[in-house]
Short mmCIF file of C-alpha atoms in Angstrom, two decimals:
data_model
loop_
_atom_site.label_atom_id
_atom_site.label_comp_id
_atom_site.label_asym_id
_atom_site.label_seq_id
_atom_site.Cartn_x
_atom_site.Cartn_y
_atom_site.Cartn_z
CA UNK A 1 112.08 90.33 76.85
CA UNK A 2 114.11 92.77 74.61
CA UNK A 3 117.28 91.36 73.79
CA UNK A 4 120.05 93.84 74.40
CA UNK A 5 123.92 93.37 74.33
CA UNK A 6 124.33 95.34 77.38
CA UNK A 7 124.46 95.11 81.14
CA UNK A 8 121.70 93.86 82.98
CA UNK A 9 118.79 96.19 83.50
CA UNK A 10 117.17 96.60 86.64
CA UNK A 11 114.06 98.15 85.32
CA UNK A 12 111.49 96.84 82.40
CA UNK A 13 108.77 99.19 80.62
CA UNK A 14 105.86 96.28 80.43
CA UNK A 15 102.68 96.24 77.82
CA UNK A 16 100.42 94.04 79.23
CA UNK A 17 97.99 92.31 76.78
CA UNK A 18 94.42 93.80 76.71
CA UNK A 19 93.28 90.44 74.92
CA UNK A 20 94.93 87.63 75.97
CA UNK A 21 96.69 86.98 79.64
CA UNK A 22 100.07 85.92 78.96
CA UNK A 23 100.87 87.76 76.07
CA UNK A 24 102.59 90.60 77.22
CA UNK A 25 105.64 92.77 76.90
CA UNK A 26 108.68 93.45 78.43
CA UNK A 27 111.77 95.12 77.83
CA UNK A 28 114.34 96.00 79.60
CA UNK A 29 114.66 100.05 80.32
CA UNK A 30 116.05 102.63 82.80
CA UNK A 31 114.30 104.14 85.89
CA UNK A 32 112.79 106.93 83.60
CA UNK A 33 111.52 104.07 81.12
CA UNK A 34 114.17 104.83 78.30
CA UNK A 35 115.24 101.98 76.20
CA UNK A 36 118.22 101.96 74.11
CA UNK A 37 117.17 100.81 70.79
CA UNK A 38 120.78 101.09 69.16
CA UNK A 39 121.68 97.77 71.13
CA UNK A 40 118.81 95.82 70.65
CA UNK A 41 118.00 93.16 67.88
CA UNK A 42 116.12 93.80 65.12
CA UNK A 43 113.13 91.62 66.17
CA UNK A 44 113.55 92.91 69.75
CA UNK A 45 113.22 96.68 68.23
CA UNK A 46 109.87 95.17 66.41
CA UNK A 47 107.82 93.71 69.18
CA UNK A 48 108.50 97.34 71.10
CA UNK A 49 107.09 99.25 67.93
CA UNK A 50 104.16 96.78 67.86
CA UNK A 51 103.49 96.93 71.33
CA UNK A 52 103.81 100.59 71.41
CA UNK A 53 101.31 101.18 68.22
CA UNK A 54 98.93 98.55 70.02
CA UNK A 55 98.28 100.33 73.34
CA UNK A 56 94.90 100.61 73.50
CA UNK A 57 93.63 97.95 70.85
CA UNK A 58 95.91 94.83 72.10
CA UNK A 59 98.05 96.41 75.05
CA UNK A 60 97.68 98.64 77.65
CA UNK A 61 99.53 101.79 77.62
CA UNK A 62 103.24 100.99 79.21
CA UNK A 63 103.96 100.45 82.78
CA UNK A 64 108.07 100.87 84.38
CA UNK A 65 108.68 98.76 87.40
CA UNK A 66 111.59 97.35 89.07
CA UNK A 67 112.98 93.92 88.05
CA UNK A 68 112.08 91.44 90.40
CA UNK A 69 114.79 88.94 90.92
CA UNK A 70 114.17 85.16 91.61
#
């Protein structure tokens, strides 16, 4: 999951993998799927742009959902 230095989010924009179950995903987002970039860590900002440039070769295109707490 994106690593932000914020409060806890209780939504996530999720790629899930086209190619291998598991490998997917998450970060954490607003209800309207907006992630704030600005706060996240540099490797955190490069698994979104992967994910994001994958959808449709290695990930499916982005889903927002509520966190579900355990």
């Amino acid at each position: 999951m994106l690593q932000m230095k914020q409060e806890r989010s209780e939504y996530e924009v999720r790629f899930e993998s086209l190619i291998k179950s598991g490998r997917d995903f998450a970060f954490p987002c607003d209800q309207n799927g907006r992630l704030d970039l600005d706060r996240a860590s540099e490797a955190a900002r490069n698994d979104y742009f992967f994910a994001r440039a994958m959808v449709g070769r290695e990930f499916s295109p982005p889903v927002v959902r509520p966190l579900t707490l355990h």
